[in-house]
Tab-separated table of C-alpha atoms in Angstrom:
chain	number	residue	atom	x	y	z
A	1	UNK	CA	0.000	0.000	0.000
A	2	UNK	CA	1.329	3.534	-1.105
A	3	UNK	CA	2.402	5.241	1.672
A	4	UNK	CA	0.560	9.075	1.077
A	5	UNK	CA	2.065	10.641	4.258
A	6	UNK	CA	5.411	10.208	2.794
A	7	UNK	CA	4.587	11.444	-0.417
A	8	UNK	CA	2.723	14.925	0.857
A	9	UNK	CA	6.355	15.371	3.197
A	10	UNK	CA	8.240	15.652	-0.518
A	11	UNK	CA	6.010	18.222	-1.409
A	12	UNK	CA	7.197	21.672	-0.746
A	13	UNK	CA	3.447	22.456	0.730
A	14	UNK	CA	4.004	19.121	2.980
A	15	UNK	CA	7.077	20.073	4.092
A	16	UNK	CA	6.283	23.565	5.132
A	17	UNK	CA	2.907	21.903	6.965
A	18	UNK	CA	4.764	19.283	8.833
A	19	UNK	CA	7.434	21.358	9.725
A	20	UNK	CA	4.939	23.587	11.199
A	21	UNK	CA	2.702	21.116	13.046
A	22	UNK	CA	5.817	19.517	14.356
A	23	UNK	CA	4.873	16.004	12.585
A	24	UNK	CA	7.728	13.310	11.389
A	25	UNK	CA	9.206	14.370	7.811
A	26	UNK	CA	10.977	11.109	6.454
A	27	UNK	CA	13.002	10.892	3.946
A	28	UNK	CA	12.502	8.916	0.509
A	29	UNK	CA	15.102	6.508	1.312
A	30	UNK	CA	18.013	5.612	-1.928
A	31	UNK	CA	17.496	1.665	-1.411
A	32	UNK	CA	19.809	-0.620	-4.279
A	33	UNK	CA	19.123	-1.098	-8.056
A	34	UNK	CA	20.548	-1.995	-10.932
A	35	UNK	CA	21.027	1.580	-12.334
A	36	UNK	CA	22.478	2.753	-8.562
A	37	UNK	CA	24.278	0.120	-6.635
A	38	UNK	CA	25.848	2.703	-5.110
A	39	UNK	CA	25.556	5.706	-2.728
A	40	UNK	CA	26.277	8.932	-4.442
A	41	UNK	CA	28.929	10.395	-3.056
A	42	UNK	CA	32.426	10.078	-0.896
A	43	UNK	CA	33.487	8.461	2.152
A	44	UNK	CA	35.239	10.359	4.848
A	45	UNK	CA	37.088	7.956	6.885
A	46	UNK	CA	37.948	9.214	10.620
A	47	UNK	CA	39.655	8.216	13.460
A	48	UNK	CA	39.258	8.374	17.359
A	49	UNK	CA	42.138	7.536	19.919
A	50	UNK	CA	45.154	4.773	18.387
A	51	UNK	CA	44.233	2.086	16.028
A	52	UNK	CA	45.542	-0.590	15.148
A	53	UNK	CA	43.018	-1.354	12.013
A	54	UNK	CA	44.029	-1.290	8.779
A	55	UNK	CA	40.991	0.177	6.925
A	56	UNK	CA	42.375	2.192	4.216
A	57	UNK	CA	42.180	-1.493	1.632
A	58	UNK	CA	39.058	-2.558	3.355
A	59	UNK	CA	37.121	0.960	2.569
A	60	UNK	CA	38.646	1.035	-0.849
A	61	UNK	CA	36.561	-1.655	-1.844
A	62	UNK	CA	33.711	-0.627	-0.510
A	63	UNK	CA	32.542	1.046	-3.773
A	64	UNK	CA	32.856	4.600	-2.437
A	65	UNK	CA	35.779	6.852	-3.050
A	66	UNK	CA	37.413	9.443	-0.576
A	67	UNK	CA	35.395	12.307	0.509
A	68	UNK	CA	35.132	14.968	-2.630
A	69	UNK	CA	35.862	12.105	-5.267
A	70	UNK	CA	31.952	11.168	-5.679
A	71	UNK	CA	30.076	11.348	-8.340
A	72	UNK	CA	27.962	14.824	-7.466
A	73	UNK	CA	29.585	18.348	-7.078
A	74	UNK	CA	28.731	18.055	-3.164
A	75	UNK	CA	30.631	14.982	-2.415
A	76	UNK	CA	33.429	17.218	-0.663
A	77	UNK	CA	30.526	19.286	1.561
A	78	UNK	CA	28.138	16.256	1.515
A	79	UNK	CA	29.820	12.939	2.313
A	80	UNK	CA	27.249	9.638	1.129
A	81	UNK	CA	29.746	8.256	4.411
A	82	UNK	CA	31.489	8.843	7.304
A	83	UNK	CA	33.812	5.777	9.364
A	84	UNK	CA	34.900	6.820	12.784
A	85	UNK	CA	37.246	3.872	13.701
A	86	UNK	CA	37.081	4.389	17.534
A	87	UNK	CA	38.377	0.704	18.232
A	88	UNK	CA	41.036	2.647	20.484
A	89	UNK	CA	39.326	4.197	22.835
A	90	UNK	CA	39.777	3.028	25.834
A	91	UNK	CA	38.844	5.434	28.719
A	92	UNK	CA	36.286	8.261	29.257
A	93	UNK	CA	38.397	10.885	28.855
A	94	UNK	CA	39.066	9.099	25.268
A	95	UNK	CA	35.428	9.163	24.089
A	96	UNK	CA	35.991	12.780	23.375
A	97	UNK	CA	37.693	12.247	20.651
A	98	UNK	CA	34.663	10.842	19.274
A	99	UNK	CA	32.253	13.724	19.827
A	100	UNK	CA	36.009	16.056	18.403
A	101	UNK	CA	35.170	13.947	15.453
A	102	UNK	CA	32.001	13.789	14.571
A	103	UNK	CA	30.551	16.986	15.711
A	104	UNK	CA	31.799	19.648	13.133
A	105	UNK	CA	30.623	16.531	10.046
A	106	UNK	CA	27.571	14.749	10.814
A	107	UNK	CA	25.347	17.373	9.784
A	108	UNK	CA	26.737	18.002	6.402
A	109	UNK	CA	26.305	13.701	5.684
A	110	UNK	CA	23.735	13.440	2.542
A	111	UNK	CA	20.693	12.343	2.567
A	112	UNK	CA	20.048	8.892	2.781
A	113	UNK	CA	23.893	8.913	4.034
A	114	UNK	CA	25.464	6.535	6.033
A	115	UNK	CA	27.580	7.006	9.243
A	116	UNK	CA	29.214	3.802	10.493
A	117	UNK	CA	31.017	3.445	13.965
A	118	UNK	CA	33.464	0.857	14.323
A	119	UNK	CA	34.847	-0.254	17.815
A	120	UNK	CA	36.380	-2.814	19.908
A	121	UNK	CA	34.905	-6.014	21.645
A	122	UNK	CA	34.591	-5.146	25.720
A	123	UNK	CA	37.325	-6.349	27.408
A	124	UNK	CA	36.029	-8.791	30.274
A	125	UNK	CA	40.096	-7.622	32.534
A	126	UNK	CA	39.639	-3.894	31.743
A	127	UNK	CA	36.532	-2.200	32.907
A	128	UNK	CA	37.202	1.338	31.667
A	129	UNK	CA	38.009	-0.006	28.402
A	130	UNK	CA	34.307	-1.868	28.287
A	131	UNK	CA	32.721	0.790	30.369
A	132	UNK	CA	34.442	3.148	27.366
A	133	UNK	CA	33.537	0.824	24.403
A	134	UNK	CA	29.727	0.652	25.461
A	135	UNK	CA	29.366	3.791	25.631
A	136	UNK	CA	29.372	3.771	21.893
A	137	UNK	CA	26.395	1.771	21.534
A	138	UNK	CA	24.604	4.327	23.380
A	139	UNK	CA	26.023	7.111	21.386
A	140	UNK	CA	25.414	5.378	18.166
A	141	UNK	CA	21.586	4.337	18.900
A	142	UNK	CA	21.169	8.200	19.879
A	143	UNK	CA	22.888	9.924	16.986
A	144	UNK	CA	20.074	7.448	14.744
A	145	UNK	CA	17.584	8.944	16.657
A	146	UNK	CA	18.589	12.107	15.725
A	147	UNK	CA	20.458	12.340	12.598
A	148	UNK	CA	17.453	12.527	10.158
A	149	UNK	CA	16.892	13.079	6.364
A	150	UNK	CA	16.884	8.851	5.480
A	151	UNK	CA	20.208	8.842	7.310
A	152	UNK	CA	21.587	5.509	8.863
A	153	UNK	CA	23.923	5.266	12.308
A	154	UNK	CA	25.546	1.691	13.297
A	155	UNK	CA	28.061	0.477	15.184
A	156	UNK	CA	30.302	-2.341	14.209
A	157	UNK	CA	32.741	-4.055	17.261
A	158	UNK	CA	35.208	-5.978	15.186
A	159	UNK	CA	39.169	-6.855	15.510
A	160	UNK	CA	40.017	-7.684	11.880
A	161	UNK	CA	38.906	-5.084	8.944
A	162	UNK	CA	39.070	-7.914	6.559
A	163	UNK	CA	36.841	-10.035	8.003
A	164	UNK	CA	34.166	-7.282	8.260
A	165	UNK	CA	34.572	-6.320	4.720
A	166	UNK	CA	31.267	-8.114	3.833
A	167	UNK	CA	29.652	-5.674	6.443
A	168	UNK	CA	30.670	-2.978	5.910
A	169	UNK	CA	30.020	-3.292	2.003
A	170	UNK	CA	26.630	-3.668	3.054
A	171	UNK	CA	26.319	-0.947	5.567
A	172	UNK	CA	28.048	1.684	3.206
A	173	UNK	CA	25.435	0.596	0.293
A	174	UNK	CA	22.441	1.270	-0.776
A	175	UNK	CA	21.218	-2.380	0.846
A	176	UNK	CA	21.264	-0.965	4.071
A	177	UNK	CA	19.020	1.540	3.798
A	178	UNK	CA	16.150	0.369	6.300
A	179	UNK	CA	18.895	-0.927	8.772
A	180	UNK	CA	19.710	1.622	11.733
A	181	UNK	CA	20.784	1.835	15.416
A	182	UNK	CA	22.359	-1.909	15.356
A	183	UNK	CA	25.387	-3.130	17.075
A	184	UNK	CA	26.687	-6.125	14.578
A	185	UNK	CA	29.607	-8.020	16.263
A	186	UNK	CA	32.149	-9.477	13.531
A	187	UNK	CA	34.707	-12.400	14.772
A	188	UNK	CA	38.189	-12.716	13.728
A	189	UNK	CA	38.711	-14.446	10.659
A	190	UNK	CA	38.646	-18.033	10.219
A	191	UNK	CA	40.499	-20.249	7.651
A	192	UNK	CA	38.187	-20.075	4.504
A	193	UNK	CA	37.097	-23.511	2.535
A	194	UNK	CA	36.214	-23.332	-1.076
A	195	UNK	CA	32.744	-23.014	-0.160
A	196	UNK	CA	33.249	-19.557	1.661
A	197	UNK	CA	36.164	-17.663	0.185
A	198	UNK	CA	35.176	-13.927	-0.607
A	199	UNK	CA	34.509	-13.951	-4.471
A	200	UNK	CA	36.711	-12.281	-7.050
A	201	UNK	CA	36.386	-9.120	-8.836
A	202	UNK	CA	34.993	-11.141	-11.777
A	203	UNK	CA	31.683	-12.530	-9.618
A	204	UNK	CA	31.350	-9.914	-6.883
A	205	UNK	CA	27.981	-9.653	-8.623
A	206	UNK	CA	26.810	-12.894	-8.138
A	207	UNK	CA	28.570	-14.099	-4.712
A	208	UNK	CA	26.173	-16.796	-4.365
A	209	UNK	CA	26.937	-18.354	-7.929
A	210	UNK	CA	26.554	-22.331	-7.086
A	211	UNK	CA	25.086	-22.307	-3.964
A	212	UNK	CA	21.630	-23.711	-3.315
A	213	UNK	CA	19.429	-21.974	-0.951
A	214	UNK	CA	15.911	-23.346	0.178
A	215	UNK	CA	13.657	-20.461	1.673
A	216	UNK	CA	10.586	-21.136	3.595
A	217	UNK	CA	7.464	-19.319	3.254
A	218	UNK	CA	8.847	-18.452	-0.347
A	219	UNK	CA	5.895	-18.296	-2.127
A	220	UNK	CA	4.398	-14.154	-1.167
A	221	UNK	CA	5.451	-11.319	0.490
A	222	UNK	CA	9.201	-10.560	2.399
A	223	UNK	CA	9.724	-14.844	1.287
A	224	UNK	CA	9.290	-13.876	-2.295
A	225	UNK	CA	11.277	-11.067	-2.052
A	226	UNK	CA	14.117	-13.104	-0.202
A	227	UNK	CA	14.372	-15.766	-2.954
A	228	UNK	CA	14.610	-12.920	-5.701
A	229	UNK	CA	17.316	-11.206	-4.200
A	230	UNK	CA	19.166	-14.408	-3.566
A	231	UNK	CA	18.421	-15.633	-7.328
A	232	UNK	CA	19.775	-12.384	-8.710
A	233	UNK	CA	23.018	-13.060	-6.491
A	234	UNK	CA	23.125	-15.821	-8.508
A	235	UNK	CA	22.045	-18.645	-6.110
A	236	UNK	CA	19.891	-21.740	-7.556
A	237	UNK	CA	16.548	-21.054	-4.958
A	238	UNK	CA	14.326	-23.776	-3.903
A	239	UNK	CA	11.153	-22.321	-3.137
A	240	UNK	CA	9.240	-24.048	0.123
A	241	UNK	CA	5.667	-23.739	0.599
A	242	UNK	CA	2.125	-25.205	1.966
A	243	UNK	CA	0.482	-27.367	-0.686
A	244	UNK	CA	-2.168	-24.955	-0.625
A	245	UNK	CA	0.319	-21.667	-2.022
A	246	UNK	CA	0.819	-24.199	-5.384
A	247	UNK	CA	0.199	-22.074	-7.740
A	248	UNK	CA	1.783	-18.950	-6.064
A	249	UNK	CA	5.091	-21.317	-5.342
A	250	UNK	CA	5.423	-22.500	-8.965
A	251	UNK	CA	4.993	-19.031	-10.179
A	252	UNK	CA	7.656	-17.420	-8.437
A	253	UNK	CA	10.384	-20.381	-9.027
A	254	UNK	CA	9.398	-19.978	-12.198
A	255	UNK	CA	10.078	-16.685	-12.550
A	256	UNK	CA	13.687	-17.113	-10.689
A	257	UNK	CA	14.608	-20.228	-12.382
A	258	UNK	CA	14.198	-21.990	-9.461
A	259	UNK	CA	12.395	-24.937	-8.361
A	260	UNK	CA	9.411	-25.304	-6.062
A	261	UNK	CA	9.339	-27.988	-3.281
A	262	UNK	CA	5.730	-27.969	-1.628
A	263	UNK	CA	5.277	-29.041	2.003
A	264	UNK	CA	4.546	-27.989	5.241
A	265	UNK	CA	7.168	-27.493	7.351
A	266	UNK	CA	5.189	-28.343	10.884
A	267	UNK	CA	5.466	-32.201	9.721
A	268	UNK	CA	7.702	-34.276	12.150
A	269	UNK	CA	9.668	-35.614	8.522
A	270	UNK	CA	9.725	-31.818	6.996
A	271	UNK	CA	13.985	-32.283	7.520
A	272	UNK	CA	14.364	-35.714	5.765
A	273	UNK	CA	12.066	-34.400	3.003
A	274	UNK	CA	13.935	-31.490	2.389
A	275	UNK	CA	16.693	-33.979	2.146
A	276	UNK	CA	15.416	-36.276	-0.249
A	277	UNK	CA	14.475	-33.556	-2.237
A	278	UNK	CA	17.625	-32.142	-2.467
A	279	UNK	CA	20.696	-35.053	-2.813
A	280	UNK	CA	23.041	-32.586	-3.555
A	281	UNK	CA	22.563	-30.997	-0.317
A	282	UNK	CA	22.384	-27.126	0.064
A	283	UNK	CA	24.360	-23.844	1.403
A	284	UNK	CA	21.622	-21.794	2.530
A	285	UNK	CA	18.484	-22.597	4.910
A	286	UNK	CA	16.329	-19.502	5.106
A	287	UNK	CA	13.951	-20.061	7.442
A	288	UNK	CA	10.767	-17.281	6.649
A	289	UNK	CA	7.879	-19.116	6.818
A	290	UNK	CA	5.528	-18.120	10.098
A	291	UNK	CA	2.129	-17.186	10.770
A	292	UNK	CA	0.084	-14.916	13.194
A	293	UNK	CA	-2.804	-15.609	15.263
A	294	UNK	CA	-2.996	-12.622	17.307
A	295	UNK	CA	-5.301	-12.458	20.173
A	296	UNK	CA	-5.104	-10.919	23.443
A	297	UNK	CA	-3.933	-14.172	26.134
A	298	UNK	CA	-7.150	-13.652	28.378
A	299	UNK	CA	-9.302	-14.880	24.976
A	300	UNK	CA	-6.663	-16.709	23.403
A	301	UNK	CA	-8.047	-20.452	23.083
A	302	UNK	CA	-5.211	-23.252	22.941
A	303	UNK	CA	-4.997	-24.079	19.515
A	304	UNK	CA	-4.328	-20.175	18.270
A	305	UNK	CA	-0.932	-20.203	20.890
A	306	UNK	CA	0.242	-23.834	19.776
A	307	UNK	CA	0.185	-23.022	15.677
A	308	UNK	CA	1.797	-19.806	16.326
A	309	UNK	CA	4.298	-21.844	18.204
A	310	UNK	CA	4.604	-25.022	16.013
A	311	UNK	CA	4.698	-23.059	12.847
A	312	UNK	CA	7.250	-20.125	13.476
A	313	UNK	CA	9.798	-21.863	16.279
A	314	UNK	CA	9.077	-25.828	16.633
A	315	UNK	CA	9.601	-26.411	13.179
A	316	UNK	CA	12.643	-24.143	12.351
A	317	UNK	CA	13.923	-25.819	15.495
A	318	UNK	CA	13.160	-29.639	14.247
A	319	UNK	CA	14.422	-29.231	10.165
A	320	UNK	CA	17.231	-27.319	11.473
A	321	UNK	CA	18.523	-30.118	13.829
A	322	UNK	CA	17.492	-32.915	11.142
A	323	UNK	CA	19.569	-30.607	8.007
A	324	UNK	CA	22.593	-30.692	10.365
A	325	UNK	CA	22.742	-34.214	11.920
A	326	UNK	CA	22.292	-35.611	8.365
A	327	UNK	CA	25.143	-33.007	6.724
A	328	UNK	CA	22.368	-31.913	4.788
A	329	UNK	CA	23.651	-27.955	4.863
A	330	UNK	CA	26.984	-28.515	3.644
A	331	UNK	CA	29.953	-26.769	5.420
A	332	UNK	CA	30.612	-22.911	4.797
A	333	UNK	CA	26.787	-22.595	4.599
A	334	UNK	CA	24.427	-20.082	5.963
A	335	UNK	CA	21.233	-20.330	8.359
A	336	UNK	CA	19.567	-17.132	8.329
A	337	UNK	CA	16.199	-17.096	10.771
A	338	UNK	CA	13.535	-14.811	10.713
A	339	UNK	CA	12.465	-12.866	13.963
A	340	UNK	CA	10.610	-9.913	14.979
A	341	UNK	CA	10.984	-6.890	16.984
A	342	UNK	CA	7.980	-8.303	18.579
A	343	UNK	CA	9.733	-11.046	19.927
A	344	UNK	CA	12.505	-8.389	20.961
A	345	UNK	CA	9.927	-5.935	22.583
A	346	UNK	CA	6.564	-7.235	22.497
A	347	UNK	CA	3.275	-6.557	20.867
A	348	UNK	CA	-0.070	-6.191	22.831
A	349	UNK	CA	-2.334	-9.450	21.558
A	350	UNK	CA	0.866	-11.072	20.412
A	351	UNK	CA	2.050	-12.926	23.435
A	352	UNK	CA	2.091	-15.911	21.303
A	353	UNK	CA	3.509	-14.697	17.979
A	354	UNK	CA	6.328	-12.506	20.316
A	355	UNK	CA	6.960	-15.969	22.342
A	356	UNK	CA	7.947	-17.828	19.027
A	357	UNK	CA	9.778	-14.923	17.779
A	358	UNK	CA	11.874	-14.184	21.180
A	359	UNK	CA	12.326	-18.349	21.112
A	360	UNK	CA	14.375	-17.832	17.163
A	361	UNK	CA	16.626	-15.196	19.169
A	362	UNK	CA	17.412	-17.912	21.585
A	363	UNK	CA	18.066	-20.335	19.102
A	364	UNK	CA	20.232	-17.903	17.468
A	365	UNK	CA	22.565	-17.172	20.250
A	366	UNK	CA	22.598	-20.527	21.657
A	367	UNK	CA	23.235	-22.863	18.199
A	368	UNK	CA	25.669	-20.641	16.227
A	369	UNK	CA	29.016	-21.215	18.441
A	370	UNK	CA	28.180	-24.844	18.120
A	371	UNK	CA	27.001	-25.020	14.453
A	372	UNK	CA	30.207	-22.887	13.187
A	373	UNK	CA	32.656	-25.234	15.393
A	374	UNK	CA	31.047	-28.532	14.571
A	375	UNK	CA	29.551	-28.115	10.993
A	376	UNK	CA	31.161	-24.907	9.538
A	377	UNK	CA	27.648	-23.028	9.495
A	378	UNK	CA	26.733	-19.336	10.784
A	379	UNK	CA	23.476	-18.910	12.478
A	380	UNK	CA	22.208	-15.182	12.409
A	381	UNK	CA	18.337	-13.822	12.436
A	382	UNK	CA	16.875	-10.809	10.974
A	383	UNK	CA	14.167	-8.737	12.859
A	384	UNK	CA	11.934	-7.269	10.824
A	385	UNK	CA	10.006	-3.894	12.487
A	386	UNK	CA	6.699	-2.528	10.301
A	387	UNK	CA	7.770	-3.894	6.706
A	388	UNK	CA	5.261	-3.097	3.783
A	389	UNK	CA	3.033	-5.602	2.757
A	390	UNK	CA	-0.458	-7.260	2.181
A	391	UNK	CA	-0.980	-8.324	6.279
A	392	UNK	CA	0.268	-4.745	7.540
A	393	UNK	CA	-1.911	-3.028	4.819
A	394	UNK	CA	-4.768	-4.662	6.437
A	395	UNK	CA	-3.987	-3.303	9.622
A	396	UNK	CA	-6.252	-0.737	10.439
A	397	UNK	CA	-5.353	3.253	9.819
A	398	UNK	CA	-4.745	4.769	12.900
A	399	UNK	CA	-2.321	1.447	13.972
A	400	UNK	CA	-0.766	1.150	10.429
A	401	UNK	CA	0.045	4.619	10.569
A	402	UNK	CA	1.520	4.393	13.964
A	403	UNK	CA	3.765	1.358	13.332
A	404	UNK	CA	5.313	3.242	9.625
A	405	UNK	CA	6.106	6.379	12.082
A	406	UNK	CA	7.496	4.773	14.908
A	407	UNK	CA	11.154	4.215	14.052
A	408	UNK	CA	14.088	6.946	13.504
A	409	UNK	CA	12.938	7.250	9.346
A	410	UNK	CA	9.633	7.703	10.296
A	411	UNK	CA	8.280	5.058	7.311
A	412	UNK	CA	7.780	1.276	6.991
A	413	UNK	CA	10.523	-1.339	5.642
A	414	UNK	CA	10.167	-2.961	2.053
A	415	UNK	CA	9.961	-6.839	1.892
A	416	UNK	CA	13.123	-5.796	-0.047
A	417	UNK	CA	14.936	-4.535	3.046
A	418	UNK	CA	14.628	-7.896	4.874
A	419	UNK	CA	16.086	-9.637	1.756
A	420	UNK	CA	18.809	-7.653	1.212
A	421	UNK	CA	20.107	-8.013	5.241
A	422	UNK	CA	19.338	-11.721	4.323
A	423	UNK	CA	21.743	-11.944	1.200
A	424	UNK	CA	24.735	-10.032	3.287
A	425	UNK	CA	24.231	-12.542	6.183
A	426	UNK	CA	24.081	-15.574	3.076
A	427	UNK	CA	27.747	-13.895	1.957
A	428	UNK	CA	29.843	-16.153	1.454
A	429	UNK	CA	32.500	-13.499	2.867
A	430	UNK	CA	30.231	-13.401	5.790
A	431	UNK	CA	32.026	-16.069	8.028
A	432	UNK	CA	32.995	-13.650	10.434
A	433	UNK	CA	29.473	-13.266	11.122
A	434	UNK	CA	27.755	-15.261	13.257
A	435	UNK	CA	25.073	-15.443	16.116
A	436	UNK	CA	23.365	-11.843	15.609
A	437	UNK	CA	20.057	-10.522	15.626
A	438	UNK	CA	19.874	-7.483	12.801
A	439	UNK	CA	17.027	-5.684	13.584
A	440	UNK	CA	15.436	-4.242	10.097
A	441	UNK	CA	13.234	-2.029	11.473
A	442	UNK	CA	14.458	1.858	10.733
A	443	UNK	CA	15.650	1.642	14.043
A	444	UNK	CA	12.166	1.283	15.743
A	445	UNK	CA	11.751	3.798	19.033
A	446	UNK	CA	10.146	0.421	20.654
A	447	UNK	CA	12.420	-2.171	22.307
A	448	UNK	CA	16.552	-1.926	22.765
């Protein structure tokens, strides 16, 4: 559903109005096409207290050149990016560096600009140093709150520039564009099999060339949107749905020159079908598919809070387990997980739709040390916020309208948001990443 509020703020008459009433202006947001795969404009790379990262390679191959090289006359006075390494500060007195940095530049960032943070992991023997380095989550998730004009703030805590290179590619793109206020922790870099080496300058369009990837719930809405986005990064996509999406299934792996696999995932054999369907095995297990059955809990009968349950956490739990024991998901794959700020926050009439989604955050954090050591697999989620689509257009008015404005941009997500976070977690140069919870929510104002 068009989105009219956002349209009257890029009028001249709807800006003057809004400004006036004191009502949320967003931003038309510069999301990733063909025609601009890139932000428009020049990266100003900064630095706060001693580092000892070597970014200058890293950034270089971002896509975006040094501050007043871009591709607009007001690349030098507009930046599309600023990088404050701040990995060395270690003390209060250092964090003023940080505010020395920022302070006379963040204004001038363009719209739909990015500003990325980078520090240190919080070291457990030196409590200034963590007291120091948290600090900058709080400073980050406030500067998003304030920044404005479609502009992004994160924070990445990372010890190795190369091994975030997949991240930051993403968060200095036009990919990231509904993706604000997160804190994305990036390991040091592991030894690389053939299956998850970064790709060359030759395929860095199509990273996912020869890799399978099933997605659940494939067959409409963010799911759809997921397997395109993975198709056109060149994976071969399986497309998993109920028997009773058929013809909407068949249409859309026809369309990606895919293949669709019908079945519903609640069934106690969903894993070994999956596996018999697929002999070859497969790098990627998106796991979309869910369902809501909101109610308050007072009238919530039984059956509404176990399908919510069995559909969007007992079954990802079950296939997952039954993929993995039988070395179905080969090693250097991918298990990407869909939550839900609801799960992260709650939702009033949701207790049973936030319960399943808070249970994928648990899986999350508890599988991916285990899955990476034992099978060579990264476990992350995504957590969508208010995301455009047929269910939240039925929503009524007043709520829909409340849900779009509630986040630092001030607008809903596009199914196209959540697949794009998807693809840069389904990197192959994405190793480094493992066990996180992306919110893609604009950086809602509910939950942490």
């Amino acid at each position: 559903m068009a989105d009219r509020y956002l349209r009257l703020t890029g009028t001249a008459p709807g800006r003057f109005l809004t400004r006036r009433l004191g009502l949320p202006q967003p931003a038309a947001l510069t999301r990733w096409s063909a025609e601009r795969p890139a932000l428009d404009g020049g990266l100003l790379h900064l630095t706060a207290g001693r580092s000892a990262l070597d970014l200058a390679p890293v950034l270089a191959r971002t896509g975006i050149g040094p501050a007043g090289s871009g591709r607009t006359e007001r690349a030098a006075d507009a930046p599309a990016a600023v990088v404050l390494d701040a990995t060395g500060v270690r003390d209060v007195e250092a964090l003023a560096a940080v505010h020395a940095a920022l302070h006379p530049v963040v204004r001038s960032v363009a719209s739909s600009g990015r500003v990325v943070v980078l520090g240190a992991p919080l070291d457990p023997a030196d409590h200034h140093q963590a007291a120091a380095q948290q600090a900058l989550e709080g400073f980050t998730r406030s500067l998003g709150k304030e920044i404005g004009r479609g502009r992004t703030v994160n924070l990445v805590r990372l010890t190795d520039a190369a091994a975030a290179e997949s991240t930051l590619r993403f968060l200095l793109s036009p990919k990231s564009a509904y993706v604000s206020g997160q804190v994305i922790e990036v390991g040091a870099a592991r030894e690389a099999s053939a299956a998850d080496r970064e790709p060359t300058d030759a395929d860095q369009d199509r990273p996912l060339s020869g890799r399978t990837a099933l997605v659940t719930g494939a067959a409409r809405g963010i799911g759809e949107a997921v397997a395109e986005t993975l198709a056109r990064d060149g994976a071969r996509v399986v497309v998993l749905d109920v028997p009773q999406a058929e013809q909407d299934a068949r249409r859309v792996a026809e369309r990606l020159g895919g293949t669709a696999l019908l079945l519903d995932m609640t069934f106690a054999d969903a894993g070994a079908r999956i596996a018999e369907a697929l002999p070859d095995g497969l790098d990627l297990l998106i796991h979309n598919a869910g369902i809501t059955r909101d109610r308050r809990l007072v009238n919530m009968p039984a059956e509404r809070w176990i399908s919510v349950l069995e559909v969007n956490l007992a079954s990802v739990l079950r296939t997952t387990d039954a993929l993995l024991k039988d070395g179905a998901l080969k090693r250097g794959g991918r298990i990407v997980a869909t939550a839900s700020i609801a799960g992260l926050a709650g939702n009033a009439g949701q207790t049973n739709y936030g319960a399943s989604k808070a249970g994928v955050v648990g899986l999350v954090r508890s599988l991916a040390p285990r899955a990476l050591d034992e099978h060579g697999v990264t476990v992350n989620a995504v957590a969508p916020g208010f995301i455009e689509t047929k269910m939240t257009a039925a929503v009524p008015l007043f709520i829909r309208e409340a849900g779009r404005r509630m986040n630092s941009l001030a607008q809903g997500g596009l199914p196209a948001d959540v697949a794009e976070t998807t693809a840069w977690l389904a990197h192959p140069a994405s190793g480094a990443v493992n066990g996180q919870v992306v919110r893609v929510c604009g950086q809602s104002l509910l939950g942490a």
